[in-house]
Coordinates of C-alpha atoms in Angstrom, one line a residue:
M1 CA 3.1 -19.8 26.5
N2 CA -0.3 -18.3 25.1
A3 CA 0.5 -16.0 22.3
R4 CA -1.6 -13.5 23.8
Q5 CA 0.0 -13.1 27.0
Q6 CA 3.4 -12.2 25.6
S7 CA 4.0 -8.5 25.2
F8 CA 6.8 -6.0 25.6
T9 CA 6.7 -2.8 27.1
S10 CA 9.4 0.2 27.3
K11 CA 10.5 1.3 30.5
N12 CA 8.5 4.9 30.4
G13 CA 5.3 2.7 29.3
R14 CA 4.9 4.6 26.2
L15 CA 5.5 1.7 23.8
T16 CA 3.8 -1.6 23.8
V17 CA 4.5 -4.4 21.5
G18 CA 2.0 -7.0 22.4
V19 CA 1.5 -10.5 20.6
D20 CA -2.0 -10.5 19.3
A21 CA -1.9 -14.2 17.7
Q22 CA 0.3 -16.8 16.0
V23 CA 0.3 -18.8 12.7
P24 CA -0.1 -22.3 13.9
S25 CA 2.7 -24.8 13.1
S26 CA 0.5 -26.8 11.2
L27 CA -0.3 -23.8 8.6
L28 CA 3.4 -23.0 8.5
Q29 CA 4.2 -26.5 7.3
L30 CA 1.6 -26.5 5.0
L31 CA 3.1 -23.3 3.4
Y32 CA 6.6 -24.4 3.4
G33 CA 6.5 -28.0 2.9
E34 CA 9.2 -30.0 3.1
E35 CA 11.5 -27.2 3.8
N36 CA 9.8 -26.5 7.0
D37 CA 12.7 -27.8 9.1
G38 CA 12.8 -25.2 11.6
T39 CA 15.5 -23.3 10.1
S40 CA 15.7 -19.4 9.6
R41 CA 14.1 -18.1 6.8
S42 CA 14.8 -14.5 5.4
A43 CA 11.5 -12.3 5.7
N44 CA 10.4 -9.6 3.3
G45 CA 7.3 -7.3 3.9
S46 CA 6.0 -7.2 0.4
V47 CA 9.3 -7.4 -1.2
A48 CA 11.3 -10.6 -2.2
G49 CA 14.8 -10.6 -3.9
S50 CA 17.2 -13.0 -2.1
N51 CA 18.0 -16.6 -2.9
S52 CA 20.0 -19.1 -1.3
V53 CA 21.8 -22.2 -2.7
G54 CA 20.4 -25.5 -1.6
E55 CA 22.5 -28.8 -1.4
S56 CA 22.1 -29.9 -5.0
G57 CA 23.7 -26.6 -6.0
H58 CA 20.6 -25.2 -7.5
S59 CA 19.2 -22.0 -6.4
R60 CA 16.0 -22.4 -4.4
D61 CA 13.8 -19.2 -3.0
T62 CA 13.9 -19.2 0.7
T63 CA 12.2 -15.7 1.0
T64 CA 9.0 -15.3 3.0
T65 CA 6.7 -12.4 2.0
Y66 CA 4.0 -10.8 4.2
A67 CA 1.3 -8.6 3.4
P68 CA -1.4 -7.3 6.1
S69 CA -5.0 -6.1 5.5
I70 CA -6.2 -3.0 7.2
D71 CA -5.6 -3.0 10.8
G72 CA -3.8 -6.5 10.4
K73 CA -7.2 -8.3 10.4
Y74 CA -6.2 -10.6 7.8
L75 CA -2.4 -11.6 6.7
V76 CA -1.1 -12.9 3.4
I77 CA 2.2 -15.0 3.6
G78 CA 3.9 -16.0 0.5
Y79 CA 6.6 -18.8 -0.2
A80 CA 8.1 -20.3 -3.2
D81 CA 5.2 -20.0 -5.8
R82 CA 2.2 -20.1 -3.3
Y83 CA 0.8 -17.8 -0.8
M84 CA -1.8 -18.4 2.1
L85 CA -4.3 -15.9 3.5
L86 CA -5.1 -16.2 7.0
E87 CA -7.7 -14.3 9.3
S88 CA -7.1 -13.1 12.8
P89 CA -9.0 -14.9 15.6
S90 CA -10.2 -11.4 16.6
A91 CA -11.7 -10.4 13.3
T92 CA -14.9 -12.5 13.6
A93 CA -14.8 -13.5 17.1
T94 CA -16.7 -11.9 19.9
A95 CA -14.9 -10.5 23.3
K96 CA -15.8 -13.8 25.3
E97 CA -14.5 -15.7 22.3
V98 CA -11.4 -14.0 22.1
N99 CA -10.6 -14.5 25.6
N100 CA -11.1 -18.2 25.5
S101 CA -9.5 -18.8 22.2
S102 CA -6.0 -20.1 21.5
H103 CA -5.4 -17.0 19.5
H104 CA -4.2 -18.7 16.3
Y105 CA -5.0 -17.6 12.8
R106 CA -7.4 -19.4 10.9
L107 CA -6.8 -20.6 7.0
M108 CA -8.9 -18.8 4.4
S109 CA -7.4 -19.8 1.3
V110 CA -3.9 -21.3 -0.2
G111 CA -3.5 -20.4 -3.7
N112 CA -0.9 -21.1 -6.7
E113 CA -3.7 -21.2 -9.4
G114 CA -2.0 -20.3 -12.7
A115 CA 1.6 -20.2 -11.5
A116 CA 4.0 -21.5 -14.0
S117 CA 7.0 -23.9 -13.4
G118 CA 9.9 -21.9 -11.8
E119 CA 7.9 -18.8 -11.0
R120 CA 8.0 -17.7 -7.3
V121 CA 6.0 -15.0 -5.4
T122 CA 8.1 -11.8 -5.1
S123 CA 5.2 -9.4 -4.0
L124 CA 2.0 -9.4 -2.1
Y125 CA -0.5 -6.9 -1.5
C126 CA -3.9 -7.8 0.7
M127 CA -6.5 -5.5 -0.8
D128 CA -9.5 -4.5 1.3
I129 CA -12.1 -3.6 -1.5
Y130 CA -14.7 -0.8 -0.6
T131 CA -18.5 -2.2 -0.5
S132 CA -21.5 -0.5 0.9
A133 CA -21.9 -3.5 3.1
A134 CA -18.6 -2.5 5.1
A135 CA -18.3 0.6 7.3
Y136 CA -14.6 2.0 7.4
G137 CA -13.2 4.6 9.7
G138 CA -12.3 5.0 13.3
G139 CA -9.9 1.9 12.9
S140 CA -12.3 -0.6 12.2
I141 CA -14.2 -2.7 9.5
K142 CA -17.5 -4.0 10.2
Q143 CA -19.3 -6.4 7.9
S144 CA -23.2 -6.1 7.6
N145 CA -23.7 -9.3 6.1
G146 CA -22.2 -12.4 5.0
N147 CA -20.9 -11.7 1.5
D148 CA -17.4 -10.8 2.8
H149 CA -15.8 -12.3 -0.4
Q150 CA -16.6 -9.2 -2.0
S151 CA -14.6 -7.1 0.3
M152 CA -11.1 -8.7 -0.2
C153 CA -8.6 -9.5 -2.9
V154 CA -5.3 -10.8 -2.8
I155 CA -2.7 -9.3 -5.4
V156 CA 0.5 -11.8 -6.1
G157 CA 3.7 -10.6 -8.0
Y158 CA 5.8 -13.1 -9.4
S159 CA 9.4 -13.4 -10.7
S160 CA 8.0 -13.7 -14.0
G161 CA 6.6 -10.4 -13.9
F162 CA 3.0 -11.5 -13.7
M163 CA 0.5 -9.9 -11.7
R164 CA -2.2 -12.3 -10.4
I165 CA -5.5 -11.3 -8.5
F166 CA -7.3 -13.7 -6.4
S167 CA -10.4 -13.8 -4.5
M168 CA -10.6 -14.1 -0.8
Y169 CA -11.1 -17.8 -1.3
G170 CA -8.2 -18.6 -3.8
H171 CA -9.9 -18.3 -7.1
L172 CA -8.0 -16.4 -9.6
V173 CA -9.8 -13.3 -10.8
T174 CA -7.5 -12.3 -13.5
A175 CA -3.8 -12.3 -14.5
H176 CA -1.6 -9.8 -16.5
Q177 CA 2.0 -9.5 -17.4
F178 CA 2.7 -6.0 -17.8
H179 CA 6.5 -6.6 -17.8
S180 CA 8.9 -9.6 -17.9
Q181 CA 11.2 -8.8 -15.0
P182 CA 10.4 -9.6 -11.4
L183 CA 7.4 -7.8 -9.8
L184 CA 9.3 -6.5 -6.7
R185 CA 6.5 -4.3 -4.7
I186 CA 2.7 -3.7 -5.2
R187 CA 1.6 -0.7 -3.4
V188 CA -1.6 1.5 -3.5
R189 CA -1.3 5.2 -3.7
M190 CA -4.0 7.2 -2.4
P191 CA -4.5 10.8 -3.4
S192 CA -3.7 13.0 -0.3
Q193 CA -7.3 14.6 -0.2
A194 CA -8.5 11.1 0.7
N195 CA -6.8 11.2 3.9
S196 CA -7.3 14.5 4.9
Q197 CA -10.4 16.8 5.2
Q198 CA -8.4 20.1 4.9
T199 CA -7.1 21.7 1.7
A200 CA -4.4 20.7 0.1
G201 CA -1.1 21.8 1.5
E202 CA -2.4 22.6 5.0
V203 CA -1.0 19.6 6.4
R204 CA 2.7 20.2 6.0
Y205 CA 5.8 19.5 7.8
L206 CA 8.0 22.6 8.9
A207 CA 11.4 21.2 8.6
G208 CA 12.8 24.3 10.3
N209 CA 11.4 23.9 13.4
S210 CA 11.3 20.7 15.4
H211 CA 8.7 21.9 17.7
N212 CA 6.1 21.9 15.0
R213 CA 3.9 18.8 14.6
H214 CA 1.8 17.0 11.9
N215 CA -1.7 17.8 13.4
H216 CA -4.9 18.4 11.6
N217 CA -8.6 18.2 12.8
S218 CA -10.4 15.0 12.2
R219 CA -14.1 16.2 12.3
S220 CA -16.5 14.5 9.9
S221 CA -20.3 14.5 9.7
N222 CA -22.2 11.5 8.1
D223 CA -24.8 12.2 5.4
G224 CA -26.7 9.0 6.1
E225 CA -24.5 6.5 4.2
S226 CA -22.2 4.0 5.8
G227 CA -18.3 5.2 5.9
T228 CA -19.1 8.6 3.9
S229 CA -18.2 11.9 5.0
I230 CA -18.7 15.6 3.5
L231 CA -15.3 16.8 2.3
Q232 CA -14.7 20.6 2.9
G233 CA -13.6 22.4 -0.4
A234 CA -13.0 21.4 -3.6
V235 CA -11.5 18.0 -4.5
R236 CA -8.7 18.1 -7.0
E237 CA -8.6 15.2 -9.9
D238 CA -5.7 13.0 -8.4
A239 CA -7.2 9.4 -8.0
E240 CA -5.8 6.4 -6.5
E241 CA -3.6 4.1 -8.5
V242 CA -2.1 0.5 -7.9
C243 CA 1.8 0.7 -8.6
L244 CA 3.7 -2.1 -9.7
T245 CA 7.6 -1.8 -9.2
Y246 CA 9.7 -4.0 -11.4
A247 CA 13.3 -5.1 -10.6
D248 CA 14.7 -3.2 -13.6
G249 CA 13.1 0.0 -12.8
V250 CA 9.9 -0.1 -14.9
M251 CA 6.8 0.9 -13.0
V252 CA 3.0 0.3 -14.1
S253 CA 0.4 2.5 -12.5
I254 CA -3.2 1.0 -12.9
D255 CA -5.9 3.4 -12.7
G256 CA -7.7 2.8 -9.4
K257 CA -11.2 3.7 -10.6
S258 CA -11.3 1.4 -13.7
L259 CA -9.6 -1.4 -11.7
Y260 CA -11.9 -1.0 -8.8
L261 CA -15.1 -1.2 -11.0
A262 CA -13.6 -4.0 -13.1
L263 CA -13.1 -6.1 -9.8
R264 CA -16.3 -5.4 -8.5
V265 CA -18.1 -6.5 -11.7
C266 CA -16.0 -9.8 -11.3
L267 CA -16.6 -10.5 -7.7
N268 CA -20.5 -9.7 -8.3
E269 CA -20.6 -12.2 -11.1
A270 CA -18.5 -14.9 -8.7
A271 CA -21.1 -14.1 -6.1
D272 CA -24.0 -14.9 -8.3
G273 CA -22.3 -17.9 -9.9
T274 CA -21.9 -16.6 -13.4
N275 CA -18.9 -16.7 -15.5
S276 CA -16.4 -14.0 -14.3
G277 CA -12.8 -13.6 -15.0
S278 CA -12.0 -16.5 -12.4
S279 CA -10.5 -18.5 -14.7
G280 CA -7.8 -16.1 -15.5
G281 CA -7.0 -17.2 -19.0
G282 CA -7.9 -14.3 -20.9
G283 CA -11.2 -15.0 -21.9
A284 CA -14.0 -12.6 -23.2
D285 CA -14.8 -11.6 -19.6
E286 CA -11.2 -10.8 -18.8
P287 CA -11.5 -7.7 -16.6
V288 CA -10.4 -4.5 -18.4
F289 CA -8.7 -1.4 -16.9
Q290 CA -6.5 1.5 -17.6
Y291 CA -2.8 1.7 -17.0
K292 CA 0.4 3.5 -17.7
K293 CA 4.1 2.3 -17.9
W294 CA 6.8 4.1 -16.8
E295 CA 10.6 3.9 -17.6
F296 CA 13.3 6.0 -15.6
E297 CA 16.5 7.3 -17.1
L298 CA 18.7 5.4 -15.2
N299 CA 22.5 4.4 -15.4
T300 CA 22.0 1.0 -13.7
P301 CA 19.8 -1.8 -14.8
M302 CA 18.4 -2.6 -11.5
V303 CA 16.6 -1.1 -8.6
A304 CA 16.3 -1.5 -4.9
D305 CA 13.0 0.0 -4.8
A306 CA 10.9 2.9 -6.5
V307 CA 7.5 4.6 -5.5
S308 CA 5.1 6.9 -7.0
Y309 CA 3.5 10.1 -5.4
G310 CA 1.4 11.7 -7.7
P311 CA 1.1 15.0 -9.3
A312 CA 2.6 18.2 -7.7
A313 CA 0.1 19.7 -5.4
H314 CA 1.4 23.2 -6.5
R315 CA 3.5 24.9 -9.1
D316 CA 7.3 24.9 -8.9
P317 CA 7.6 21.8 -7.0
L318 CA 11.4 22.3 -6.9
A319 CA 11.5 26.1 -5.9
L320 CA 12.5 25.3 -2.0
L321 CA 15.4 23.2 -3.1
A322 CA 18.5 24.0 -0.9
K323 CA 21.0 24.9 -3.3
G324 CA 24.3 23.1 -3.6
T325 CA 22.9 20.0 -1.7
V326 CA 21.5 18.6 -4.8
Q327 CA 22.5 18.0 -8.4
T328 CA 20.1 18.4 -11.2
S329 CA 20.1 16.9 -14.8
S330 CA 17.0 18.3 -16.1
P331 CA 15.1 21.7 -15.9
I332 CA 12.9 22.3 -13.1
L333 CA 9.3 21.4 -13.9
S334 CA 6.6 24.0 -13.1
D335 CA 3.8 21.5 -12.9
A336 CA 4.7 17.6 -12.6
T337 CA 2.0 15.2 -13.6
A338 CA 3.8 12.4 -12.1
R339 CA 6.7 12.2 -9.7
F340 CA 8.6 9.4 -8.6
L341 CA 11.3 8.3 -5.9
V342 CA 13.9 5.8 -7.1
A343 CA 16.7 3.9 -5.4
P344 CA 19.2 2.5 -7.8
Q345 CA 21.3 -0.8 -6.7
Q346 CA 24.2 0.7 -8.6
G347 CA 26.1 3.8 -9.4
D348 CA 26.9 6.8 -7.3
A349 CA 23.3 7.9 -6.8
V350 CA 21.6 7.2 -3.4
F351 CA 18.4 8.1 -4.6
G352 CA 16.8 10.3 -7.0
V353 CA 13.5 12.2 -7.7
F354 CA 12.2 11.9 -11.3
M355 CA 9.4 13.8 -12.5
T356 CA 7.7 14.7 -15.8
N357 CA 5.0 17.1 -16.9
E358 CA 4.0 14.9 -19.9
D359 CA 1.0 12.6 -19.9
A360 CA 1.7 9.0 -20.4
A361 CA 0.1 7.0 -23.1
T362 CA -2.9 5.1 -21.4
S363 CA -3.9 1.8 -22.6
F364 CA -7.6 0.5 -22.6
S365 CA -10.6 2.8 -22.6
A366 CA -12.6 3.6 -19.5
V367 CA -15.7 3.0 -22.0
D368 CA -15.0 -0.9 -22.3
I369 CA -15.5 -1.0 -18.6
A370 CA -18.4 1.2 -18.3
G371 CA -20.3 -0.8 -20.6
R372 CA -19.8 -4.1 -18.6
V373 CA -20.7 -2.1 -15.4
A374 CA -23.8 -0.8 -16.9
A375 CA -25.0 -4.4 -17.9
K376 CA -24.1 -6.2 -15.1
V377 CA -24.4 -4.3 -11.8
T378 CA -26.7 -2.1 -10.2
G379 CA -27.2 -0.1 -6.7
A380 CA -24.2 1.3 -5.1
V381 CA -21.6 0.2 -7.6
L382 CA -23.5 1.5 -10.8
S383 CA -23.9 4.7 -8.9
L384 CA -20.2 5.1 -8.4
A385 CA -19.8 4.0 -11.9
K386 CA -22.0 6.9 -12.9
S387 CA -20.3 9.4 -10.7
Y388 CA -16.8 8.5 -12.2
F389 CA -17.3 7.8 -16.0
W390 CA -20.1 10.0 -16.5
R391 CA -20.5 12.9 -14.3
A392 CA -19.0 15.4 -17.1
S393 CA -20.7 13.6 -20.1
P394 CA -24.4 12.6 -19.7
L395 CA -24.6 11.5 -23.1
L396 CA -21.8 9.0 -22.8
M397 CA -24.0 7.6 -20.1
Q398 CA -26.9 7.1 -22.1
S399 CA -25.2 5.8 -24.9
S400 CA -23.2 3.1 -23.2
A401 CA -26.1 1.8 -20.9
S402 CA -28.3 1.6 -23.9
E403 CA -26.0 -0.7 -25.6
P404 CA -24.4 -2.9 -22.9
S405 CA -24.2 -6.0 -24.9
S406 CA -22.0 -4.6 -27.9
Q407 CA -19.8 -3.3 -25.1
S408 CA -19.5 -6.7 -23.1
D409 CA -19.1 -8.7 -26.2
T410 CA -15.9 -6.9 -27.2
P411 CA -13.2 -9.5 -26.2
P412 CA -10.6 -7.2 -23.9
V413 CA -6.7 -8.1 -24.7
S414 CA -5.2 -9.8 -21.9
S415 CA -1.6 -9.9 -23.1
L416 CA 0.0 -6.7 -22.2
R417 CA 3.7 -7.2 -23.0
G418 CA 5.7 -5.7 -25.5
D419 CA 4.8 -1.8 -25.2
S420 CA 7.4 0.6 -23.9
G421 CA 7.1 3.0 -21.1
T422 CA 6.9 6.6 -21.1
V423 CA 10.7 7.8 -20.1
V424 CA 10.8 10.2 -17.1
P425 CA 13.7 12.3 -16.5
C426 CA 15.7 12.6 -13.5
A427 CA 15.0 16.1 -11.7
F428 CA 17.9 15.5 -9.1
A429 CA 19.8 12.8 -7.4
V430 CA 21.6 12.6 -4.0
R431 CA 25.0 11.2 -4.9
D432 CA 27.1 9.2 -2.4
G433 CA 29.3 6.3 -3.9
V434 CA 29.0 4.3 -0.7
R435 CA 25.6 4.6 0.6
K436 CA 22.6 2.9 -0.8
V437 CA 19.1 3.3 -0.3
L438 CA 17.5 -0.3 0.5
E439 CA 13.5 0.6 1.1
I440 CA 11.4 3.1 0.9
S441 CA 8.4 3.4 3.1
L442 CA 5.9 6.1 2.2
A443 CA 3.7 7.8 5.0
P444 CA -0.1 8.4 4.7
A445 CA -0.5 10.5 1.5
Q446 CA -1.2 14.0 3.6
Y447 CA 2.2 13.9 5.2
N448 CA 4.0 14.0 1.9
L449 CA 7.1 12.3 3.6
A450 CA 8.8 9.1 2.8
A451 CA 11.2 6.9 5.1
L452 CA 14.5 5.7 3.5
T453 CA 16.5 3.2 4.9
D454 CA 20.2 3.0 3.7
S455 CA 23.2 0.4 3.8
L456 CA 25.1 2.5 6.3
G457 CA 22.5 2.3 9.1
R458 CA 20.7 5.6 8.4
V459 CA 17.1 6.2 8.2
L460 CA 16.5 9.4 6.2
V461 CA 12.9 11.2 6.3
F462 CA 12.6 12.9 3.2
D463 CA 9.8 15.6 2.2
L464 CA 8.4 14.8 -1.1
E465 CA 6.9 18.4 -1.7
T466 CA 10.3 20.3 -0.8
C467 CA 12.5 17.6 -1.9
E468 CA 14.6 17.9 1.5
I469 CA 16.0 15.5 3.8
V470 CA 14.4 16.8 7.0
H471 CA 15.7 14.2 9.6
M472 CA 18.3 11.6 9.7
L473 CA 18.7 9.0 12.1
K474 CA 22.1 7.2 12.6
G475 CA 23.4 3.8 14.0
L476 CA 20.5 1.7 12.9
R477 CA 22.3 -0.7 10.6
G478 CA 19.7 -3.3 9.1
S479 CA 16.6 -1.3 10.1
Q480 CA 13.0 -1.5 9.0
C481 CA 10.7 1.5 8.9
A482 CA 6.9 1.8 9.4
W483 CA 4.4 4.7 10.2
L484 CA 2.0 4.7 13.0
E485 CA -0.7 7.1 14.0
T486 CA -2.5 7.9 17.0
M487 CA -5.4 10.1 17.9
R488 CA -5.2 12.8 20.7
S489 CA -8.7 14.7 21.9
S490 CA -7.9 18.3 22.2
Q491 CA -8.6 20.0 25.8
D492 CA -8.0 23.6 24.6
S493 CA -11.3 24.3 23.6
A494 CA -15.0 23.5 24.5
A495 CA -15.8 21.9 21.1
A496 CA -14.9 18.6 20.6
S497 CA -11.7 18.1 18.3
F498 CA -9.2 15.4 17.7
S499 CA -5.7 15.6 16.3
R500 CA -3.4 13.0 14.8
R501 CA 0.1 12.4 15.9
M502 CA 2.3 10.7 13.5
F503 CA 5.3 8.6 14.4
V504 CA 8.3 6.6 12.9
V505 CA 8.6 2.9 14.0
V506 CA 12.1 1.5 13.5
Y507 CA 12.9 -2.2 14.1
T508 CA 16.7 -2.8 14.2
A509 CA 17.1 -6.4 13.3
R510 CA 20.8 -6.7 14.6
R511 CA 20.2 -5.3 18.1
G512 CA 16.5 -6.7 18.2
T513 CA 14.9 -3.5 19.5
V514 CA 11.9 -1.6 18.2
E515 CA 12.2 2.4 18.6
V516 CA 9.4 5.0 18.1
F517 CA 10.3 8.7 16.9
E518 CA 7.6 11.3 16.8
L519 CA 7.2 13.5 13.9
G520 CA 8.7 16.8 14.5
A521 CA 10.7 16.0 17.7
M522 CA 12.9 13.3 16.4
E523 CA 16.2 13.9 18.0
R524 CA 15.6 11.1 20.1
P525 CA 13.1 8.1 20.4
I526 CA 10.1 8.5 22.7
A527 CA 10.5 4.9 23.7
S528 CA 12.2 1.9 22.9
V529 CA 11.9 -1.8 23.8
S530 CA 13.8 -5.2 23.0
V531 CA 11.9 -7.7 21.1
G532 CA 14.5 -9.9 20.1
A533 CA 15.6 -11.0 16.5
G534 CA 13.8 -12.6 13.9
W535 CA 11.1 -10.0 13.2
R536 CA 9.8 -8.3 10.1
L537 CA 8.1 -4.9 10.4
V538 CA 5.4 -4.7 7.9
Q539 CA 2.8 -1.4 7.3
C540 CA -0.8 -1.9 7.1
P541 CA -2.9 -0.2 4.6
S542 CA -5.0 2.5 5.8
Q543 CA -7.9 2.7 3.5
P544 CA -10.1 0.4 1.5
F545 CA -9.5 0.2 -2.4
G546 CA -12.1 2.4 -3.9
G547 CA -12.6 4.5 -0.7
S548 CA -11.3 7.7 -2.2
L549 CA -13.9 7.8 -5.1
V550 CA -15.6 10.9 -5.3
V551 CA -19.4 10.9 -5.4
G552 CA -22.2 13.7 -5.2
S553 CA -22.2 17.0 -6.9
S554 CA -19.2 19.4 -7.0
W555 CA -20.8 21.4 -4.3
R556 CA -21.3 18.2 -2.1
A557 CA -18.6 16.0 -2.9
R558 CA -17.5 13.5 -0.7
R559 CA -15.3 10.5 -0.4
V560 CA -16.9 7.0 0.1
A561 CA -14.9 5.7 3.0
L562 CA -12.6 7.6 5.4
P563 CA -8.9 6.1 6.2
T564 CA -8.0 4.7 9.5
L565 CA -5.2 5.7 11.5
A566 CA -1.6 4.4 10.1
T567 CA -0.7 1.0 11.9
C568 CA 1.9 -1.4 11.6
I569 CA 2.7 -5.1 12.8
L570 CA 5.7 -7.3 13.6
V571 CA 5.7 -10.9 12.2
N572 CA 8.4 -13.5 13.5
N573 CA 9.3 -15.6 10.4
S574 CA 10.3 -18.5 12.9
S575 CA 7.4 -18.9 15.3
G576 CA 5.0 -17.5 13.3
Q577 CA 3.9 -14.9 16.0
V578 CA 2.3 -11.7 15.1
A579 CA 2.7 -8.4 17.1
R580 CA 1.0 -5.1 17.3
V581 CA 3.1 -1.9 17.9
T582 CA 1.0 0.5 20.3
V583 CA 2.1 4.0 21.5
N584 CA 0.3 4.6 24.7
E585 CA -0.5 8.1 25.2

């Protein structure tokens, strides 16, 4: 059967799971090698942590890891010590070509460069990188020239703790080992203002009223540049970050602005054929960026998952806690500079909220990368660099730009191991000796929500600002969660306006069903459909890396790119089919 022709639709017609494309069996054989025997393999979406024992008695990895790009146009599959980047047949094809094609993914690159013996891929992130040549917004990405290699990177985490970043065509850009434990999860956290054009706190969930929805207007006006919009009101200093979660609970937060500029430098150098950090061995041109390392006060050596959700949006972040439902071991923090949601594997805590009002030690200086930017790039990237690094200090811009050689000749340190992280205390924990949270799925930043799946078949919707469980879904053992947004036009006024509707998508592997719950009315699903077993539900990113950078003056500050609607896909680990989840209005 043609993959494009297969679809699953709910009885009420509100939910469709349609197979868009399929990974050819030849590519699966290339990825799995001799182990591609048609047997079932476990599948994880950016998390890998299960091993099986082969006939020889040695432990061998059988976990497949997935990571899609924005809107699922690219898909990264990781297995053993390698990964494979695939392009959707609809990413570059015309409408006629799509209708006539076999709807098979196209191979872009296969990479295992730099992997040591015994290393295995444990996490992936397919990173769209904002460039002036790409127009983001409205659910699509458009390339205006052939330099698409500048707009994509693959971040790969390994069991050794290494993080390696590869270009679109499999060239190793840089490699760092911040910690020696397995790297479980790679996430990119966007500031809430990057996904909303309203003031902080305006998009909130009212837990006490099931009829309230997460709605906000999505009006924008272009200023003449591709992918830019004017943001109303002041923009707070909360920047995007790349968060690395390790198996023992250590988290590394990489400053998104400095990493973005470092990657742009490397990719520009690679496009020009000059020496970049592509050797990955820690040469003088190794990318330099800022990072912070965090450690949590845990009574268990291992965690199932942990996420960072940024600084407090307002003072007294725990003031609305329901008394008697939580246990706290630290004073209430009046102004948290960093907040984390952690799910330990052992102990009596189901999950805990960790907060601190201290600033963690930052490694590396932004001046190092600023000198390289001034020396090696021009145009839009340099404009972003000036806006970020030197907007508050013109003298620093002049001194750095006038002496680029001295900055670029300073060899950066590539070995980042051995430094201890800043200890973050537990603000409170939900305790239940039987139940354990298995996975945390963050909603887009402006919703301040997370969906947690636990070992007893429950899905908890947790409000990150009020620290309350606002919904609990039961009877969903072995479930996986993702978030989905739709846009609805308003008919109440003469002026054109739109509102976003948010849904929680739940795939229950044991029953083989996909159910969709609308935020604010989660007493029952709006639709459900049976798709069978063997799928993995994977969240797609909704904004390019670097898209939340602020440029312009304070009275005309704007983000360089607007987010797309939140989307998710289903990937079948056996057949290689990729299906898109769609809510029909």
